[in-house]
Structure formats: C-alpha cells, structure tokens
Amino acid sequence: MNKQKRTSIIIKPVALAMGLALAVSGSALAGQHEIKTHKNANKETVLKWQGEAYQAWLDGKVETALLLNTNLNSFEINTKTAANHVILSGTVNSEVEAELAEEITKGVKGVEGVTNKLVVDTEMNAKQHETEGKSFSQHWEDATTTATIKSKLLLEDTVKGLDINVDTHYSEVTLHGEVNSDAERDLVEAIAENTKSVTKVNNNLRIVEEQS
C-alpha cells in the first residue's frame, strides 16, 4: 500500500520542571504541600515508565546495538522484550553469529536475561549480498522507523504492542505477530502506514481470538 503523502504522529516527551521558591512565614506550609504533590506526580511517572514504555525503550537499545555491529545482519533478527528479558528470534548465517547476537544483547545495560531462539540458515549469505549496498543512513532510518512504530503501538490501548514484531527494510515495513480481531489488525497497519518515511506495509499479523 504505497502512499504519495503521509502524516506522522510525533510524540515529544514532556519535561517537568519543579521550581522551589523560598517562602516566608505563613507560605511555608503551602510550599511543602506543593513539593509533596510534585513528588507524588513524579512517582507515578516513574512507575509508568517502568512498564511497557520502558520495555519498548530497552528493546530499542538492543536493536540499535545489534544494528551497529557490522558482523551481523540485524534485519533478520527479531527482538521481544518483557520484564527486562529479551527473546531473540529469526535467522543468522552461523552458530557464531547466533552466539554473537546473544552476547551483544546480554551486554546492553538493563537486560537481565536472554532467550536465544535464532535459527542458523546457511543460505542467508546470498540474501545478505542484496543488502550490502545499503548505506548506514538507510540502516539508521529503518531502525528509527521500527522504533517509532513500536512506540506508537505501545501507546495505543487497544493494541498489544509487545505481541507484534516490526521489521523495516528500505522504508518497507513488515508486521508479524498476533492480534485479537480484524479491527486491531487494520489499526496496526494504519499506524505503520502513517509513520514518517514508510513507503509500504506488509501485514502478516495473525488473528487469534482472545479467550474469555
């Protein structure tokens, strides 16, 4: 589904600034109440950040670390992060690459465990030659697109963002994973389509009805 013109949703983090003024006599109690209110708000923000948003951020760090390693074809590797534990899936050229991907992932700060489900595909060398001409800027743009889409999915209450894999290759996005309905499948596709730089979306999402 190519589109000539697309709009993107840009979510900018809100910076919270707390100004503490020295008060005189009777205004001291009001100042203490304000500080307590800010602390409670900050605590709620931290708790929210420790949830799915943090897992998406950590997943992005892992994908970036894999992307920057020139000995790996990271676009054949999928990552899924939950509870600070990363699952690696996809294909690599050799056992050495599988082990390398695992070690790189373990070395990312914040990762507490890795499950390596990578499969060795000896025919991948031919496929890899097709991407050798890809510039670093294109690699980086694709990685940014993937991270942006994942972030949007996690912010969408009606979508299980952690159950969806997003891969971007030359601005073409492929979606894998499970959703609960046709409506959810269409929504995920629309979110991907309306992300900056995306030229095409391949929707391979499977519908699995939620058990009641």
PDB file of C-alpha atoms in Angstrom:
ATOM      1  CA  MET A   1       0.000   0.000   0.000  1.00  0.00           C
ATOM      2  CA  ASN A   2       2.112   2.862  -1.307  1.00  0.00           C
ATOM      3  CA  LYS A   3       1.114   6.401  -0.434  1.00  0.00           C
ATOM      4  CA  GLN A   4       2.272   9.629  -2.035  1.00  0.00           C
ATOM      5  CA  LYS A   5       1.901  11.679   1.094  1.00  0.00           C
ATOM      6  CA  ARG A   6       1.879  10.603   4.709  1.00  0.00           C
ATOM      7  CA  THR A   7       1.477  12.201   8.046  1.00  0.00           C
ATOM      8  CA  SER A   8       3.384  11.165  11.124  1.00  0.00           C
ATOM      9  CA  ILE A   9       2.494  11.248  14.781  1.00  0.00           C
ATOM     10  CA  ILE A  10       5.333  12.806  16.723  1.00  0.00           C
ATOM     11  CA  ILE A  11       5.199  12.257  20.431  1.00  0.00           C
ATOM     12  CA  LYS A  12       7.531  14.560  22.290  1.00  0.00           C
ATOM     13  CA  PRO A  13       8.430  13.762  25.917  1.00  0.00           C
ATOM     14  CA  VAL A  14       7.126  16.389  28.325  1.00  0.00           C
ATOM     15  CA  ALA A  15       9.820  17.885  30.524  1.00  0.00           C
ATOM     16  CA  LEU A  16       8.532  18.514  34.043  1.00  0.00           C
ATOM     17  CA  ALA A  17      10.270  21.428  35.802  1.00  0.00           C
ATOM     18  CA  MET A  18       9.902  21.848  39.552  1.00  0.00           C
ATOM     19  CA  GLY A  19      10.640  25.364  40.866  1.00  0.00           C
ATOM     20  CA  LEU A  20      11.216  25.690  44.599  1.00  0.00           C
ATOM     21  CA  ALA A  21      10.918  29.239  45.999  1.00  0.00           C
ATOM     22  CA  LEU A  22      11.989  30.222  49.491  1.00  0.00           C
ATOM     23  CA  ALA A  23       8.824  31.320  51.259  1.00  0.00           C
ATOM     24  CA  VAL A  24       8.406  33.474  54.336  1.00  0.00           C
ATOM     25  CA  SER A  25       6.336  32.742  57.454  1.00  0.00           C
ATOM     26  CA  GLY A  26       2.799  31.536  56.560  1.00  0.00           C
ATOM     27  CA  SER A  27       3.607  30.397  52.958  1.00  0.00           C
ATOM     28  CA  ALA A  28       5.905  27.589  54.148  1.00  0.00           C
ATOM     29  CA  LEU A  29       3.108  25.033  54.582  1.00  0.00           C
ATOM     30  CA  ALA A  30       1.755  25.735  51.096  1.00  0.00           C
ATOM     31  CA  GLY A  31       5.232  25.230  49.681  1.00  0.00           C
ATOM     32  CA  GLN A  32       5.592  21.869  51.450  1.00  0.00           C
ATOM     33  CA  HIS A  33       2.228  20.727  50.076  1.00  0.00           C
ATOM     34  CA  GLU A  34       3.290  21.685  46.537  1.00  0.00           C
ATOM     35  CA  ILE A  35       6.544  19.745  46.866  1.00  0.00           C
ATOM     36  CA  LYS A  36       4.672  16.675  48.106  1.00  0.00           C
ATOM     37  CA  THR A  37       2.250  16.901  45.165  1.00  0.00           C
ATOM     38  CA  HIS A  38       5.145  17.081  42.686  1.00  0.00           C
ATOM     39  CA  LYS A  39       6.826  14.091  44.323  1.00  0.00           C
ATOM     40  CA  ASN A  40       3.650  12.023  44.004  1.00  0.00           C
ATOM     41  CA  ALA A  41       3.308  13.014  40.341  1.00  0.00           C
ATOM     42  CA  ASN A  42       6.941  12.133  39.683  1.00  0.00           C
ATOM     43  CA  LYS A  43       6.481   8.768  41.409  1.00  0.00           C
ATOM     44  CA  GLU A  44       3.515   7.953  39.146  1.00  0.00           C
ATOM     45  CA  THR A  45       5.572   8.944  36.099  1.00  0.00           C
ATOM     46  CA  VAL A  46       8.421   6.656  37.181  1.00  0.00           C
ATOM     47  CA  LEU A  47       6.048   3.736  37.760  1.00  0.00           C
ATOM     48  CA  LYS A  48       4.527   4.225  34.296  1.00  0.00           C
ATOM     49  CA  TRP A  49       7.997   4.438  32.729  1.00  0.00           C
ATOM     50  CA  GLN A  50       8.902   1.117  34.343  1.00  0.00           C
ATOM     51  CA  GLY A  51       6.078  -0.570  32.453  1.00  0.00           C
ATOM     52  CA  GLU A  52       5.638  -1.221  28.737  1.00  0.00           C
ATOM     53  CA  ALA A  53       7.226   2.077  27.721  1.00  0.00           C
ATOM     54  CA  TYR A  54      10.470   1.117  29.455  1.00  0.00           C
ATOM     55  CA  GLN A  55      10.411  -2.329  27.834  1.00  0.00           C
ATOM     56  CA  ALA A  56       9.981  -0.710  24.405  1.00  0.00           C
ATOM     57  CA  TRP A  57      12.885   1.635  25.148  1.00  0.00           C
ATOM     58  CA  LEU A  58      15.063  -1.290  26.264  1.00  0.00           C
ATOM     59  CA  ASP A  59      14.050  -3.268  23.166  1.00  0.00           C
ATOM     60  CA  GLY A  60      15.125  -0.299  21.037  1.00  0.00           C
ATOM     61  CA  LYS A  61      18.519  -0.234  22.769  1.00  0.00           C
ATOM     62  CA  VAL A  62      19.030  -3.922  21.962  1.00  0.00           C
ATOM     63  CA  GLU A  63      18.030  -3.461  18.311  1.00  0.00           C
ATOM     64  CA  THR A  64      20.384  -0.496  17.995  1.00  0.00           C
ATOM     65  CA  ALA A  65      23.266  -2.490  19.498  1.00  0.00           C
ATOM     66  CA  LEU A  66      22.650  -5.316  17.012  1.00  0.00           C
ATOM     67  CA  LEU A  67      22.300  -2.842  14.148  1.00  0.00           C
ATOM     68  CA  LEU A  68      25.635  -1.175  14.868  1.00  0.00           C
ATOM     69  CA  ASN A  69      27.532  -4.480  14.786  1.00  0.00           C
ATOM     70  CA  THR A  70      28.829  -4.929  11.240  1.00  0.00           C
ATOM     71  CA  ASN A  71      29.254  -8.696  11.704  1.00  0.00           C
ATOM     72  CA  LEU A  72      25.510  -9.245  11.945  1.00  0.00           C
ATOM     73  CA  ASN A  73      22.632  -8.878   9.517  1.00  0.00           C
ATOM     74  CA  SER A  74      20.391  -7.470  12.229  1.00  0.00           C
ATOM     75  CA  PHE A  75      17.392  -7.123   9.918  1.00  0.00           C
ATOM     76  CA  GLU A  76      16.955 -10.902  10.031  1.00  0.00           C
ATOM     77  CA  ILE A  77      16.863 -10.819  13.845  1.00  0.00           C
ATOM     78  CA  ASN A  78      13.688 -10.086  15.798  1.00  0.00           C
ATOM     79  CA  THR A  79      13.697  -8.958  19.417  1.00  0.00           C
ATOM     80  CA  LYS A  80      10.931  -9.084  22.006  1.00  0.00           C
ATOM     81  CA  THR A  81      11.454  -7.624  25.460  1.00  0.00           C
ATOM     82  CA  ALA A  82       9.356  -8.148  28.581  1.00  0.00           C
ATOM     83  CA  ALA A  83      10.294  -7.882  32.268  1.00  0.00           C
ATOM     84  CA  ASN A  84      13.840  -6.900  31.174  1.00  0.00           C
ATOM     85  CA  HIS A  85      14.197 -10.291  29.437  1.00  0.00           C
ATOM     86  CA  VAL A  86      14.925 -10.352  25.694  1.00  0.00           C
ATOM     87  CA  ILE A  87      13.883 -13.106  23.279  1.00  0.00           C
ATOM     88  CA  LEU A  88      15.912 -13.295  20.064  1.00  0.00           C
ATOM     89  CA  SER A  89      14.314 -14.970  17.040  1.00  0.00           C
ATOM     90  CA  GLY A  90      14.926 -15.029  13.310  1.00  0.00           C
ATOM     91  CA  THR A  91      17.808 -16.341  11.215  1.00  0.00           C
ATOM     92  CA  VAL A  92      21.580 -15.924  11.127  1.00  0.00           C
ATOM     93  CA  ASN A  93      24.395 -17.284   8.972  1.00  0.00           C
ATOM     94  CA  SER A  94      26.119 -19.421  11.602  1.00  0.00           C
ATOM     95  CA  GLU A  95      26.272 -20.546  15.223  1.00  0.00           C
ATOM     96  CA  VAL A  96      28.977 -17.932  15.731  1.00  0.00           C
ATOM     97  CA  GLU A  97      26.565 -15.171  14.708  1.00  0.00           C
ATOM     98  CA  ALA A  98      23.866 -16.597  16.974  1.00  0.00           C
ATOM     99  CA  GLU A  99      26.263 -16.533  19.918  1.00  0.00           C
ATOM    100  CA  LEU A 100      27.469 -13.044  18.993  1.00  0.00           C
ATOM    101  CA  ALA A 101      23.915 -11.697  18.900  1.00  0.00           C
ATOM    102  CA  GLU A 102      23.261 -13.209  22.317  1.00  0.00           C
ATOM    103  CA  GLU A 103      26.425 -11.719  23.827  1.00  0.00           C
ATOM    104  CA  ILE A 104      25.667  -8.278  22.377  1.00  0.00           C
ATOM    105  CA  THR A 105      22.177  -8.432  23.860  1.00  0.00           C
ATOM    106  CA  LYS A 106      23.483  -9.507  27.267  1.00  0.00           C
ATOM    107  CA  GLY A 107      25.859  -6.552  27.197  1.00  0.00           C
ATOM    108  CA  VAL A 108      23.061  -3.978  26.901  1.00  0.00           C
ATOM    109  CA  LYS A 109      22.552  -2.202  30.212  1.00  0.00           C
ATOM    110  CA  GLY A 110      19.191  -3.093  31.723  1.00  0.00           C
ATOM    111  CA  VAL A 111      18.916  -6.542  30.128  1.00  0.00           C
ATOM    112  CA  GLU A 112      18.609  -9.204  32.834  1.00  0.00           C
ATOM    113  CA  GLY A 113      18.202 -12.302  30.681  1.00  0.00           C
ATOM    114  CA  VAL A 114      18.273 -13.562  27.079  1.00  0.00           C
ATOM    115  CA  THR A 115      16.481 -16.442  25.385  1.00  0.00           C
ATOM    116  CA  ASN A 116      18.197 -17.286  22.099  1.00  0.00           C
ATOM    117  CA  LYS A 117      15.802 -18.769  19.526  1.00  0.00           C
ATOM    118  CA  LEU A 118      17.896 -17.802  16.498  1.00  0.00           C
ATOM    119  CA  VAL A 119      17.986 -20.368  13.693  1.00  0.00           C
ATOM    120  CA  VAL A 120      21.051 -20.922  11.517  1.00  0.00           C
ATOM    121  CA  ASP A 121      20.304 -20.569   7.789  1.00  0.00           C
ATOM    122  CA  THR A 122      23.315 -21.391   5.624  1.00  0.00           C
ATOM    123  CA  GLU A 123      21.584 -19.888   2.568  1.00  0.00           C
ATOM    124  CA  MET A 124      21.447 -16.455   4.143  1.00  0.00           C
ATOM    125  CA  ASN A 125      24.752 -15.378   2.588  1.00  0.00           C
ATOM    126  CA  ALA A 126      23.061 -14.944  -0.788  1.00  0.00           C
ATOM    127  CA  LYS A 127      20.317 -12.861   0.794  1.00  0.00           C
ATOM    128  CA  GLN A 128      22.852 -10.781   2.676  1.00  0.00           C
ATOM    129  CA  HIS A 129      24.604  -9.707  -0.521  1.00  0.00           C
ATOM    130  CA  GLU A 130      21.393  -7.931  -1.509  1.00  0.00           C
ATOM    131  CA  THR A 131      21.731  -5.580   1.471  1.00  0.00           C
ATOM    132  CA  GLU A 132      25.477  -4.916   1.309  1.00  0.00           C
ATOM    133  CA  GLY A 133      24.948  -1.730  -0.668  1.00  0.00           C
ATOM    134  CA  LYS A 134      22.661  -0.319   1.972  1.00  0.00           C
ATOM    135  CA  SER A 135      24.100   2.864   3.447  1.00  0.00           C
ATOM    136  CA  PHE A 136      24.490   3.456   7.164  1.00  0.00           C
ATOM    137  CA  SER A 137      22.000   6.325   6.943  1.00  0.00           C
ATOM    138  CA  GLN A 138      19.399   3.957   5.458  1.00  0.00           C
ATOM    139  CA  HIS A 139      20.110   1.404   8.194  1.00  0.00           C
ATOM    140  CA  TRP A 140      19.646   4.115  10.790  1.00  0.00           C
ATOM    141  CA  GLU A 141      16.452   5.430   9.185  1.00  0.00           C
ATOM    142  CA  ASP A 142      14.970   1.929   9.099  1.00  0.00           C
ATOM    143  CA  ALA A 143      15.874   1.338  12.747  1.00  0.00           C
ATOM    144  CA  THR A 144      14.303   4.666  13.692  1.00  0.00           C
ATOM    145  CA  THR A 145      11.136   3.794  11.778  1.00  0.00           C
ATOM    146  CA  THR A 146      10.870   0.454  13.583  1.00  0.00           C
ATOM    147  CA  ALA A 147      11.341   2.076  16.992  1.00  0.00           C
ATOM    148  CA  THR A 148       8.788   4.804  16.195  1.00  0.00           C
ATOM    149  CA  ILE A 149       6.114   2.311  15.149  1.00  0.00           C
ATOM    150  CA  LYS A 150       6.711   0.146  18.225  1.00  0.00           C
ATOM    151  CA  SER A 151       6.382   3.178  20.484  1.00  0.00           C
ATOM    152  CA  LYS A 152       3.091   4.154  18.828  1.00  0.00           C
ATOM    153  CA  LEU A 153       1.726   0.629  19.264  1.00  0.00           C
ATOM    154  CA  LEU A 154       2.605   0.607  22.962  1.00  0.00           C
ATOM    155  CA  LEU A 155       0.783   3.899  23.454  1.00  0.00           C
ATOM    156  CA  GLU A 156      -2.350   2.519  21.770  1.00  0.00           C
ATOM    157  CA  ASP A 157      -4.567   0.989  24.488  1.00  0.00           C
ATOM    158  CA  THR A 158      -6.457  -1.298  22.096  1.00  0.00           C
ATOM    159  CA  VAL A 159      -3.296  -2.925  20.723  1.00  0.00           C
ATOM    160  CA  LYS A 160      -0.992  -5.451  22.389  1.00  0.00           C
ATOM    161  CA  GLY A 161       2.217  -3.804  21.228  1.00  0.00           C
ATOM    162  CA  LEU A 162       4.545  -6.340  22.826  1.00  0.00           C
ATOM    163  CA  ASP A 163       2.940  -9.160  20.776  1.00  0.00           C
ATOM    164  CA  ILE A 164       3.819  -7.505  17.461  1.00  0.00           C
ATOM    165  CA  ASN A 165       7.168  -7.628  15.659  1.00  0.00           C
ATOM    166  CA  VAL A 166       8.045  -4.738  13.355  1.00  0.00           C
ATOM    167  CA  ASP A 167      10.771  -5.020  10.705  1.00  0.00           C
ATOM    168  CA  THR A 168      11.784  -2.200   8.355  1.00  0.00           C
ATOM    169  CA  HIS A 169      13.849  -2.683   5.197  1.00  0.00           C
ATOM    170  CA  TYR A 170      14.432   0.243   2.828  1.00  0.00           C
ATOM    171  CA  SER A 171      11.415   2.033   4.381  1.00  0.00           C
ATOM    172  CA  GLU A 172       9.206  -1.011   3.739  1.00  0.00           C
ATOM    173  CA  VAL A 173       7.621  -2.300   6.946  1.00  0.00           C
ATOM    174  CA  THR A 174       6.658  -5.906   7.671  1.00  0.00           C
ATOM    175  CA  LEU A 175       4.388  -6.737  10.608  1.00  0.00           C
ATOM    176  CA  HIS A 176       4.416 -10.130  12.350  1.00  0.00           C
ATOM    177  CA  GLY A 177       2.637 -11.399  15.439  1.00  0.00           C
ATOM    178  CA  GLU A 178      -0.850 -11.893  16.816  1.00  0.00           C
ATOM    179  CA  VAL A 179      -3.886  -9.629  17.237  1.00  0.00           C
ATOM    180  CA  ASN A 180      -7.392 -10.285  18.548  1.00  0.00           C
ATOM    181  CA  SER A 181      -9.518  -9.028  15.652  1.00  0.00           C
ATOM    182  CA  ASP A 182      -9.674  -7.663  12.112  1.00  0.00           C
ATOM    183  CA  ALA A 183     -10.172  -4.192  13.558  1.00  0.00           C
ATOM    184  CA  GLU A 184      -6.978  -4.442  15.606  1.00  0.00           C
ATOM    185  CA  ARG A 185      -5.097  -5.795  12.580  1.00  0.00           C
ATOM    186  CA  ASP A 186      -6.270  -2.855  10.448  1.00  0.00           C
ATOM    187  CA  LEU A 187      -5.406  -0.361  13.198  1.00  0.00           C
ATOM    188  CA  VAL A 188      -1.831  -1.634  13.492  1.00  0.00           C
ATOM    189  CA  GLU A 189      -1.430  -1.418   9.719  1.00  0.00           C
ATOM    190  CA  ALA A 190      -2.784   2.154   9.702  1.00  0.00           C
ATOM    191  CA  ILE A 191      -0.380   3.189  12.475  1.00  0.00           C
ATOM    192  CA  ALA A 192       2.546   1.797  10.483  1.00  0.00           C
ATOM    193  CA  GLU A 193       1.366   3.414   7.232  1.00  0.00           C
ATOM    194  CA  ASN A 194       1.104   6.837   8.847  1.00  0.00           C
ATOM    195  CA  THR A 195       4.654   6.781  10.171  1.00  0.00           C
ATOM    196  CA  LYS A 196       7.166   9.081   8.501  1.00  0.00           C
ATOM    197  CA  SER A 197       9.330   7.517   5.744  1.00  0.00           C
ATOM    198  CA  VAL A 198       7.186   4.369   5.417  1.00  0.00           C
ATOM    199  CA  THR A 199       6.538   3.563   1.752  1.00  0.00           C
ATOM    200  CA  LYS A 200       4.828   0.180   2.082  1.00  0.00           C
ATOM    201  CA  VAL A 201       3.403  -2.101   4.784  1.00  0.00           C
ATOM    202  CA  ASN A 202       3.289  -5.901   4.572  1.00  0.00           C
ATOM    203  CA  ASN A 203       0.706  -7.030   7.107  1.00  0.00           C
ATOM    204  CA  ASN A 204       1.427 -10.614   8.196  1.00  0.00           C
ATOM    205  CA  LEU A 205      -0.427 -10.315  11.511  1.00  0.00           C
ATOM    206  CA  ARG A 206      -2.463 -13.371  12.520  1.00  0.00           C
ATOM    207  CA  ILE A 207      -5.857 -13.071  14.182  1.00  0.00           C
ATOM    208  CA  VAL A 208      -6.156 -15.108  17.373  1.00  0.00           C
ATOM    209  CA  GLU A 209      -9.419 -14.625  19.225  1.00  0.00           C
ATOM    210  CA  GLU A 210      -8.940 -13.678  22.857  1.00  0.00           C
ATOM    211  CA  GLN A 211     -10.083 -16.398  25.233  1.00  0.00           C
ATOM    212  CA  SER A 212     -12.711 -15.289  27.716  1.00  0.00           C
TER     213      SER A 212
END
